[in-house]
Tab-separated table of C-alpha atoms in Angstrom:
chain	number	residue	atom	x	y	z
V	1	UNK	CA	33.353	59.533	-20.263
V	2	UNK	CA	30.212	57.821	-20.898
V	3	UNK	CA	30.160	53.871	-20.600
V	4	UNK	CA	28.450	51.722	-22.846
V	5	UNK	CA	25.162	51.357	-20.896
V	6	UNK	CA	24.628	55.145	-20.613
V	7	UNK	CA	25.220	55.507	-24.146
V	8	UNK	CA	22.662	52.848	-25.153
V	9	UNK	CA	20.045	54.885	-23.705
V	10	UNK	CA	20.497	57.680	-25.798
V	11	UNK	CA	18.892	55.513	-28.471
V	12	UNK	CA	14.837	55.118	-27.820
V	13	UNK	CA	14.424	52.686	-30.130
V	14	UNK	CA	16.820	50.271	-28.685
V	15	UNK	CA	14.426	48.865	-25.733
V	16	UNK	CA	12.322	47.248	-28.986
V	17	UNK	CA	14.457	46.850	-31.758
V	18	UNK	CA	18.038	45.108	-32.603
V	19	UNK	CA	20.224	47.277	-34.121
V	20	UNK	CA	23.043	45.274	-36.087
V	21	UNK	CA	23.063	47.881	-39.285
V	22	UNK	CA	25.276	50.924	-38.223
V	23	UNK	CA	27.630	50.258	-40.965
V	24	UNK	CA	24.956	51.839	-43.294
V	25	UNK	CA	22.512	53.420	-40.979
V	26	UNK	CA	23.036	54.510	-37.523
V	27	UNK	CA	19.381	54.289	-35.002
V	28	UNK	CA	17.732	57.282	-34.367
V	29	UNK	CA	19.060	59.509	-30.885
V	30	UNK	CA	17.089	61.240	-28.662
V	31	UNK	CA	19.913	63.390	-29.661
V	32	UNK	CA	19.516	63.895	-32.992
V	33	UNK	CA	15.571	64.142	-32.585
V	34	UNK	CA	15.887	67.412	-30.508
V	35	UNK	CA	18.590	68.760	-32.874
V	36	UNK	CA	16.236	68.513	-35.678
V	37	UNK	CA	13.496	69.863	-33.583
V	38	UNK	CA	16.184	73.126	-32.831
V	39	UNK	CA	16.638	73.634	-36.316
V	40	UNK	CA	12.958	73.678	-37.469
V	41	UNK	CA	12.227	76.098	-34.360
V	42	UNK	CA	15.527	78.525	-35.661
V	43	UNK	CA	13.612	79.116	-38.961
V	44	UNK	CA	11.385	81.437	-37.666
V	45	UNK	CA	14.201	83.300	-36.142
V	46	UNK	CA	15.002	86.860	-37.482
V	47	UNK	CA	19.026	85.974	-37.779
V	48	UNK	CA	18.376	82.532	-38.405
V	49	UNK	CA	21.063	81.974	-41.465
V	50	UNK	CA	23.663	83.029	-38.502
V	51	UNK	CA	22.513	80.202	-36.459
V	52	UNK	CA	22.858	78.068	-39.246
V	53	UNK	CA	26.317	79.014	-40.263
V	54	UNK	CA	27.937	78.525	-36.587
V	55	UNK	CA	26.263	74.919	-36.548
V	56	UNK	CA	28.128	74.085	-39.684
V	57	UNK	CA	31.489	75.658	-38.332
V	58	UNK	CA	30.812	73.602	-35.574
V	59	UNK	CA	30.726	70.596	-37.541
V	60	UNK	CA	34.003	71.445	-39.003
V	61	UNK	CA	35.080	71.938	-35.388
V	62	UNK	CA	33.840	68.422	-34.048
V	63	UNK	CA	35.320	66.132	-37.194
V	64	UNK	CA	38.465	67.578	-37.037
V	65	UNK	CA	38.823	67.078	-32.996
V	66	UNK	CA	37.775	63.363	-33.993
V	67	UNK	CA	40.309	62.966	-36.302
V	68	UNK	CA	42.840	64.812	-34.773
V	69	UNK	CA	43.192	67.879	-37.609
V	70	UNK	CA	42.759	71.278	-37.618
V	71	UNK	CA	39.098	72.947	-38.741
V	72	UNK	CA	40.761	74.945	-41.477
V	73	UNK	CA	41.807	71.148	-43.027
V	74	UNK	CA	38.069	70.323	-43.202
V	75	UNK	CA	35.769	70.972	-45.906
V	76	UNK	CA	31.856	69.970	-45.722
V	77	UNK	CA	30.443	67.858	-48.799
V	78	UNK	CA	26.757	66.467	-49.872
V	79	UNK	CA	28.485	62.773	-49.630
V	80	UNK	CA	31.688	60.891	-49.602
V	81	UNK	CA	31.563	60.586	-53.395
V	82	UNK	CA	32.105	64.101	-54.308
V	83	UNK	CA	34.855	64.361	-51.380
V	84	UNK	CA	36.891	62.157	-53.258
V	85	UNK	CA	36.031	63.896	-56.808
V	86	UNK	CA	36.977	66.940	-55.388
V	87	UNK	CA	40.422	65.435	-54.739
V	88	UNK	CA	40.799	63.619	-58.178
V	89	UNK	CA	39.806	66.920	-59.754
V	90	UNK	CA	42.676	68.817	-58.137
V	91	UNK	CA	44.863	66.718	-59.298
V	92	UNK	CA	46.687	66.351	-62.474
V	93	UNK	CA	47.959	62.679	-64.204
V	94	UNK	CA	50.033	62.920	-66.939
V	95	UNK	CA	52.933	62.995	-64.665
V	96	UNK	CA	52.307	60.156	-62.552
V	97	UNK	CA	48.629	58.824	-64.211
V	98	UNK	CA	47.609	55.745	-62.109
V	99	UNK	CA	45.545	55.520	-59.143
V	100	UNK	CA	46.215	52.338	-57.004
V	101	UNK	CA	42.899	51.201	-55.791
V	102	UNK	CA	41.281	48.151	-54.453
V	103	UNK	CA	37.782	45.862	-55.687
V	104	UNK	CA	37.180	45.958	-52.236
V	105	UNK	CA	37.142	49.693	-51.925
V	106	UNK	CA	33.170	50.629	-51.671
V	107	UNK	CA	31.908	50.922	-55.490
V	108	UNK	CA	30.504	54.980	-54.541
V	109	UNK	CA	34.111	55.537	-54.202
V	110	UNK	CA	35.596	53.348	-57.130
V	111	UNK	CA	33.141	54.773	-59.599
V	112	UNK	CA	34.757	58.354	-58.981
V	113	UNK	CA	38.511	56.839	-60.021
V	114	UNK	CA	37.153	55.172	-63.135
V	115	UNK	CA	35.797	58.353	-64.018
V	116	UNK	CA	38.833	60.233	-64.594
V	117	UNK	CA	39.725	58.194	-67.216
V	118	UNK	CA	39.080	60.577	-70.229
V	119	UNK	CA	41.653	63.239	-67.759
V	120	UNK	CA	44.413	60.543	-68.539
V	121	UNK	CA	44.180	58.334	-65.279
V	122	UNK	CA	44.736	54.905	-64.823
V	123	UNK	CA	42.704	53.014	-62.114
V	124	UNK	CA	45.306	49.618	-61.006
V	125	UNK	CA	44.193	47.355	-58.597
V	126	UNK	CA	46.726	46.153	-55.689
V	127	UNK	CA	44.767	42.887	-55.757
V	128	UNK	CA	42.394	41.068	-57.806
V	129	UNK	CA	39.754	40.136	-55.754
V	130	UNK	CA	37.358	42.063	-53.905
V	131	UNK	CA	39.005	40.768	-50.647
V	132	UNK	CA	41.205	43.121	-48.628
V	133	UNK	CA	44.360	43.767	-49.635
V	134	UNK	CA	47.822	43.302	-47.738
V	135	UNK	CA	50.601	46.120	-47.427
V	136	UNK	CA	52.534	43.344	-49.473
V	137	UNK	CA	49.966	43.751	-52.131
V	138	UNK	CA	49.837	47.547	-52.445
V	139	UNK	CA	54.197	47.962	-51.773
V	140	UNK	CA	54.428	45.380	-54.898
V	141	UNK	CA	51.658	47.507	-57.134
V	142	UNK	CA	53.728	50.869	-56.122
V	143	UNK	CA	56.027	52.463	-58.622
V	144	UNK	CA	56.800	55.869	-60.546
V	145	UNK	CA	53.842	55.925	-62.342
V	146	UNK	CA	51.341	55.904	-59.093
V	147	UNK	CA	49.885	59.298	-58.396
V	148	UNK	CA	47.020	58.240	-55.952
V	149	UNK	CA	46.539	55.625	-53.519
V	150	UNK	CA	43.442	55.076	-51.889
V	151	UNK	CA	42.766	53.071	-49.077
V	152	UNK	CA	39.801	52.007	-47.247
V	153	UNK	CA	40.484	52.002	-43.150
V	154	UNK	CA	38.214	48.803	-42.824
V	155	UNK	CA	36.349	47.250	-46.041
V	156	UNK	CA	32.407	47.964	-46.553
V	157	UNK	CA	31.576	44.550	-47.214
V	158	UNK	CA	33.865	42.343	-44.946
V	159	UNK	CA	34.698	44.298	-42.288
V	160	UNK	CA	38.467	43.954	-43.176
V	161	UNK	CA	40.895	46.641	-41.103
V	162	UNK	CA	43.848	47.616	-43.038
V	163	UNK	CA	46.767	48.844	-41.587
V	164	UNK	CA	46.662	52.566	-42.729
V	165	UNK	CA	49.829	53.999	-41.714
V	166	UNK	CA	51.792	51.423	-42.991
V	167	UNK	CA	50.081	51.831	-46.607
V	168	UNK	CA	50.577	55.598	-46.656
V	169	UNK	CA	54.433	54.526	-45.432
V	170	UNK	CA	54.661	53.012	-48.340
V	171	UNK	CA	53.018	54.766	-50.910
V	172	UNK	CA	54.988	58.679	-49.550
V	173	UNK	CA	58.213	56.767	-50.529
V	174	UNK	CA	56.767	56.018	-53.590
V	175	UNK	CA	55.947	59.653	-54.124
V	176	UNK	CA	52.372	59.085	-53.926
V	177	UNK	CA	50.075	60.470	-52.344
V	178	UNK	CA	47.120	59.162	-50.149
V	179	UNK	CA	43.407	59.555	-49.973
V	180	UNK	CA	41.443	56.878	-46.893
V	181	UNK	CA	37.864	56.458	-46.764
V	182	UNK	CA	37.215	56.260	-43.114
V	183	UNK	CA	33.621	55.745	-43.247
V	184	UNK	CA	33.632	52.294	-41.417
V	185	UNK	CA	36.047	52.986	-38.842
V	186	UNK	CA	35.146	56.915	-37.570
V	187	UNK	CA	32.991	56.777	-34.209
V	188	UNK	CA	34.130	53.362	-33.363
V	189	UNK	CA	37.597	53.352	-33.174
V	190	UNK	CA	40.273	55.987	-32.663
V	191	UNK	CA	41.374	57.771	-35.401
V	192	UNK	CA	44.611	59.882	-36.098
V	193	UNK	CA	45.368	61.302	-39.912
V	194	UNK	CA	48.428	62.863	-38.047
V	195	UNK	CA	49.606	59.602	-36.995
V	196	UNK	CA	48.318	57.923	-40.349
V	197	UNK	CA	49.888	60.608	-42.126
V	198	UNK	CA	47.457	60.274	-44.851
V	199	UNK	CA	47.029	63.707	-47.391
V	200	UNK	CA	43.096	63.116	-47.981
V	201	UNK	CA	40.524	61.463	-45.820
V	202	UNK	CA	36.968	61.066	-46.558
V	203	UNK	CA	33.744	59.874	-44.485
V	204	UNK	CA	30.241	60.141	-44.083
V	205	UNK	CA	28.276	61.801	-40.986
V	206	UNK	CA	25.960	58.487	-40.439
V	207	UNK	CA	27.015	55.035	-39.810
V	208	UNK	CA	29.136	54.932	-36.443
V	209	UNK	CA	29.307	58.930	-36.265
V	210	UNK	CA	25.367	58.755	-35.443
V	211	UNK	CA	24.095	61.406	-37.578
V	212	UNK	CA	22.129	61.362	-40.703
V	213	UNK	CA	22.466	60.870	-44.376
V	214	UNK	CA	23.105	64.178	-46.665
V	215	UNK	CA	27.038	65.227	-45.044
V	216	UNK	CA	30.148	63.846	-45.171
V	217	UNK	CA	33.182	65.344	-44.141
V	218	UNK	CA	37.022	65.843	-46.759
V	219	UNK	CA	39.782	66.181	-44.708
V	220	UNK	CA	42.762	67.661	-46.549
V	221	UNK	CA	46.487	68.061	-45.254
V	222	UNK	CA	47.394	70.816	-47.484
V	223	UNK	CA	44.464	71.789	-49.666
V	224	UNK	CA	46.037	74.568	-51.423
V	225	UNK	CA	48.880	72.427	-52.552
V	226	UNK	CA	46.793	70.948	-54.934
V	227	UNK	CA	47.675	71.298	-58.442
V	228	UNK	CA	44.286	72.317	-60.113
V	229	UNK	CA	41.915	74.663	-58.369
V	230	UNK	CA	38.428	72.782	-57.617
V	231	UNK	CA	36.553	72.337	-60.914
V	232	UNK	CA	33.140	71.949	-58.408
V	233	UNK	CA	32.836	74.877	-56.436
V	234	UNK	CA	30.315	77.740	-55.237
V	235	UNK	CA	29.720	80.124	-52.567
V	236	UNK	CA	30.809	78.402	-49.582
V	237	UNK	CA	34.266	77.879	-51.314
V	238	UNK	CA	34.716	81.854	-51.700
V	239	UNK	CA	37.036	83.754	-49.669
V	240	UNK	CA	34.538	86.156	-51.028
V	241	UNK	CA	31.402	84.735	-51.348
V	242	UNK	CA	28.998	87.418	-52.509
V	243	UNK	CA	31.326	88.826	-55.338
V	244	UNK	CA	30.675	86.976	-58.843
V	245	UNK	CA	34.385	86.566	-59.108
V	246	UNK	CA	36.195	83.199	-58.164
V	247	UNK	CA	38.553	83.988	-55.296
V	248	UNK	CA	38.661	80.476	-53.788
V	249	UNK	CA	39.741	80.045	-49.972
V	250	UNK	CA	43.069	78.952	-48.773
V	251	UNK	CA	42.179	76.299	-46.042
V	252	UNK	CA	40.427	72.746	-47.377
V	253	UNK	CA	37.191	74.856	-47.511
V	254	UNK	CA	37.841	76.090	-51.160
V	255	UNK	CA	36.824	72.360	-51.499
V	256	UNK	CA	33.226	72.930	-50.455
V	257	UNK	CA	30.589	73.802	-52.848
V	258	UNK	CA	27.248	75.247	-51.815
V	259	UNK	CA	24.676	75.479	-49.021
V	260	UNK	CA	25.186	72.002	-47.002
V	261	UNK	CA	22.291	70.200	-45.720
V	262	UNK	CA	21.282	71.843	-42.827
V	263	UNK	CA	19.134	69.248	-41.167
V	264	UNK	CA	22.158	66.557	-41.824
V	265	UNK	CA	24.374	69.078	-40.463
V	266	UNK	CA	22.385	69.726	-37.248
V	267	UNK	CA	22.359	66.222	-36.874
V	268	UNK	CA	26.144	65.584	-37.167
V	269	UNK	CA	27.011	67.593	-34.486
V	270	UNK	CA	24.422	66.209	-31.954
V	271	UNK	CA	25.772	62.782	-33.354
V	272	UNK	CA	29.440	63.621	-32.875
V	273	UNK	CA	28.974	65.064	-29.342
V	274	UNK	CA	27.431	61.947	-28.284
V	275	UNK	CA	30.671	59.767	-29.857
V	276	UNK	CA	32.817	62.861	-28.682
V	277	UNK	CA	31.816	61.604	-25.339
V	278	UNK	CA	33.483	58.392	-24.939
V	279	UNK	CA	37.027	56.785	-25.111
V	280	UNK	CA	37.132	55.461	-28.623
V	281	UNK	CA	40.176	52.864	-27.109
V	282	UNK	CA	36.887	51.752	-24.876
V	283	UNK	CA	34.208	51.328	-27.736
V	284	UNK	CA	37.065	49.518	-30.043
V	285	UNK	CA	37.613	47.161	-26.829
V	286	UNK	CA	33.663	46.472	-26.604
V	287	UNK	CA	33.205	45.991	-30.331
V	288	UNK	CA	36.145	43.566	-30.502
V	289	UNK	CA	34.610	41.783	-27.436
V	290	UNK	CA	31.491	41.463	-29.450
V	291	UNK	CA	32.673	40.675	-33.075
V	292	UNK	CA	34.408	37.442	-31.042
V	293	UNK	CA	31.711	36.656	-29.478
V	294	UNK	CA	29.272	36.740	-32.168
V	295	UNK	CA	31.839	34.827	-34.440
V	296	UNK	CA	31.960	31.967	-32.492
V	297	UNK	CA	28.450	31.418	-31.569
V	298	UNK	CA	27.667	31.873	-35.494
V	299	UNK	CA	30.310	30.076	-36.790
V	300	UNK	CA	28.887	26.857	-34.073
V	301	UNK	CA	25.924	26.986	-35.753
V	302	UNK	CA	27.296	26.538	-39.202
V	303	UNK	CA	26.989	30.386	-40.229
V	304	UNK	CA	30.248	31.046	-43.040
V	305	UNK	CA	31.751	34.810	-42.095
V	306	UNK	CA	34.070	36.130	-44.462
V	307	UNK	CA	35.353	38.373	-42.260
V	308	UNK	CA	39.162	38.406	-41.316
V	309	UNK	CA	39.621	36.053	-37.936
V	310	UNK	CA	42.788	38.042	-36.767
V	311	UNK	CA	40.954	40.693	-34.073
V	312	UNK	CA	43.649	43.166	-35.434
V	313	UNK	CA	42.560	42.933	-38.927
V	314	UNK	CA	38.732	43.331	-37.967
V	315	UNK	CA	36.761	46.461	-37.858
V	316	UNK	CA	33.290	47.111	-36.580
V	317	UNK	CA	31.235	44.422	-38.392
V	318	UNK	CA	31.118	40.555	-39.552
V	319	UNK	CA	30.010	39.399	-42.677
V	320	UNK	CA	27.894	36.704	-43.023
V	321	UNK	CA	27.639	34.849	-46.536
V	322	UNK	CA	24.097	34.275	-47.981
V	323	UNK	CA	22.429	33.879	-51.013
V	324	UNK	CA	19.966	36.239	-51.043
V	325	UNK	CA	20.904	38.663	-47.950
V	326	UNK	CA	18.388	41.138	-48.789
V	327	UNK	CA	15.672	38.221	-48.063
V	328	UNK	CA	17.707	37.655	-45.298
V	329	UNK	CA	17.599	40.746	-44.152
V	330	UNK	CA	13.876	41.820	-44.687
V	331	UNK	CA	13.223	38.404	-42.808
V	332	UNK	CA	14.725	39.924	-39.246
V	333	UNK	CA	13.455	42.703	-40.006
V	334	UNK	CA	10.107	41.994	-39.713
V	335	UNK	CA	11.171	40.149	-36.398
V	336	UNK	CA	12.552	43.712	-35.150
V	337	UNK	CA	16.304	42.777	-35.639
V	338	UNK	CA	18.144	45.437	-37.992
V	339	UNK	CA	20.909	43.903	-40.286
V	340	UNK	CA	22.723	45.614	-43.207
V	341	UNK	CA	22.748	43.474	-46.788
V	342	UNK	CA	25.366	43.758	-49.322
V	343	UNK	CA	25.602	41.928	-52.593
V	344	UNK	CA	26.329	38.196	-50.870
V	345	UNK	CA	26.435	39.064	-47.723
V	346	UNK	CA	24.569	40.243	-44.787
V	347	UNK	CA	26.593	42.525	-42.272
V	348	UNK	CA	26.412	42.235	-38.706
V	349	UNK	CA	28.086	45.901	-37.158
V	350	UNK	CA	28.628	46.695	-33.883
V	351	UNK	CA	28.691	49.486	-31.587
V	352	UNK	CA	29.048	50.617	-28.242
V	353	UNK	CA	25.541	50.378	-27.581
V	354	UNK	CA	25.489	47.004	-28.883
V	355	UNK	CA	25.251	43.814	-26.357
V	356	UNK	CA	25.558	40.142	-25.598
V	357	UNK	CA	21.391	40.256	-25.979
V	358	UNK	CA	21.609	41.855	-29.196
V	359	UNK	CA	23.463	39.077	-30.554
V	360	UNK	CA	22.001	36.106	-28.824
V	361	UNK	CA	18.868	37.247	-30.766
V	362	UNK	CA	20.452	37.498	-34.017
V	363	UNK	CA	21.417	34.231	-33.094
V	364	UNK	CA	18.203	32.574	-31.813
V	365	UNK	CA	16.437	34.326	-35.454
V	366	UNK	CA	19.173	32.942	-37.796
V	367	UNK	CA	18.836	28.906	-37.040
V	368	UNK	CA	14.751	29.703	-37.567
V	369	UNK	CA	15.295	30.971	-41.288
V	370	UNK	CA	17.904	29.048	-42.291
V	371	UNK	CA	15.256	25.557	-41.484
V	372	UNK	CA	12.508	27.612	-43.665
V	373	UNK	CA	14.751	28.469	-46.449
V	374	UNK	CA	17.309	25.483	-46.532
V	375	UNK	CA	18.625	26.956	-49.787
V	376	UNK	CA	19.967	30.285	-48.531
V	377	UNK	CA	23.469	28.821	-47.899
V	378	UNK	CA	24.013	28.382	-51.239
V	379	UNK	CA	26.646	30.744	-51.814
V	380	UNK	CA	30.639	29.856	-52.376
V	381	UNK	CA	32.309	29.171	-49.648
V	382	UNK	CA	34.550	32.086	-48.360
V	383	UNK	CA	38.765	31.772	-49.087
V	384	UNK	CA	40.794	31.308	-46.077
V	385	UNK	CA	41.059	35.187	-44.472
């Protein structure tokens, strides 16, 4: 397995700049660099379109070993949004017509929900704010009318961990099923849909997976126990692909559409082998370490996090309340310290690359701005979490 030092290094830029922003952008690999480089060079290969199909089978291959599924249960999509249409167009609601959702859910994947309004669903929210739910919250907004749940496996804004397994519990013996984006906890923490025993789960091939906008991986149980047959197909979907006639695949691949980005795609594998590499129990243990760490030297210096104080109920980054956290954020930027901003807050995410130093920085920068623009705390102050 590789430790935390030797996976650093597989990041150039990481000797010069802090990188606090994997929760929307991982850094750039050495990795990923040659991949790219390998694709560009395939193109003037006489069978190149063979070369090009493997590397996507092979990123069917590598999520599912992740995630702990099969590769016939994964399909390959442009992005995480049209994963989840993909799942709310196979399926029908006049039967059971509400999907139980969250405000804290990220908006790319609340928009989709909304959207299947004029099919007869009903979006319901297990809680009013845009604060993580509990189980409590979601068991009490259960009943017969709930077709879909879906669940984020650690909020995009606060960093909030929810406890998956006991959700989709909850929600099977309801009779509903269960769709989790995953995008802010695969690559930095270990992740089971078999022990979840979710029926969907969506996520993206950046962030903590290393690789690069343009893919994001649908991972479906059962895909051809959907009710409706995708509405959003093409080729790649085909058991046939070259006939004009729809003859839709049986595995979660009659989910796909058309030709996936290859560059992102050549970059998700190189990405995943490097997380494939280490003991996800180990990187969860480091980023805990660090979340701690950086909580209490931030919170001594007056910083407000918003992000849940129970380790358990953490994921991969804090949140750190400011008034204008793009400002913020363009600030360390220009001092060569990477942060990712999001409506009020500015999110600190960590990785297994990430280290005491990286923090202390953040740390030494903050104190600097805050004296230059003494009006940047003025935000609400964060409810109890």
């Amino acid at each position: 397995m590789t430790d935390s030092a030797a996976f650093r290094r597989q990041f150039p830029a990481l000797h010069r700049v802090v990188h606090l922003a994997s929760c929307s952008w991982p850094p750039r690999s050495a990795a990923v660099a040659a991949a790219l480089g390998a694709m560009l060079r395939l193109q003037d290969h006489g069978r190149a379109w063979e070369h090009f199909e493997r590397e996507a089978d092979q990123a069917r291959a590598l999520f599912a070993t992740l995630i702990g599924a099969r590769k016939d249960q994964v399909a390959l999509v442009p992005n995480v949004s049209v994963g989840v249409y993909q799942v709310a167009s196979g399926l029908v609601w006049w039967e059971r017509p509400r999907i139980l959702a969250t405000p804290a859910d990220f908006p790319g994947v609340g928009h989709v929900w909304q959207a299947q309004a004029p099919r007869g669903a009903q979006v319901v929210y297990a809680n009013s704010t845009d604060r993580a739910p509990t189980v409590n919250d979601y068991i009490t907004a259960l009943d017969e009318q709930t077709g879909l749940v879906s669940v984020p496996a650690a909020t995009y804004r606060d960093g909030a961990r929810l406890p998956v397994a006991r959700i989709v519990q909850a929600a099977h013996a309801a009779g509903a099923a269960v769709l989790v984006d995953a995008c802010q906890a695969v690559g930095v923490e270990p992740v089971d849909v078999t022990e979840w025993g979710c029926d969907f789960l969506v996520a993206n091939a950046s962030k903590y997976l290393c690789g690069q906008p343009g893919l994001a991986f649908l991972y479906a149980r059962d895909a051809a126990d959907l009710p409706r047959l995708p509405r959003l197909t093409g080729w790649q979907a085909q058991t046939r692909p070259w006939d004009p006639l729809l003859d839709y695949r049986p595995d979660a691949r009659r989910l796909e559409t058309g030709t996936p980005a290859l560059g992102a795609v050549f970059a998700a594998n190189a990405g995943m082998r490097l997380i494939q590499a280490l003991d996800l129990v180990d990187v969860r243990r480091h980023v805990c370490a660090l979340l701690a760490y950086a909580r209490n030297r931030l919170t001594e210096q007056g910083e407000r996090i918003c992000t849940p104080c129970d380790v358990e109920r953490r994921g991969a980054h804090l949140a750190v309340l400011d008034a204008d956290p793009e400002a913020l954020a363009a600030w360390l930027a220009a001092r060569g310290i990477n942060v990712a901003p999001r409506r009020n807050v500015v999110r600190l995410a960590m990785h297994y690359f990430t280290t005491k130093s990286d923090v202390d920085a953040l740390c030494a920068a903050l104190p600097r701005y805050r004296i230059a623009h003494p009006h940047s705390r003025a935000v609400p102050e964060p409810s109890e979490v």
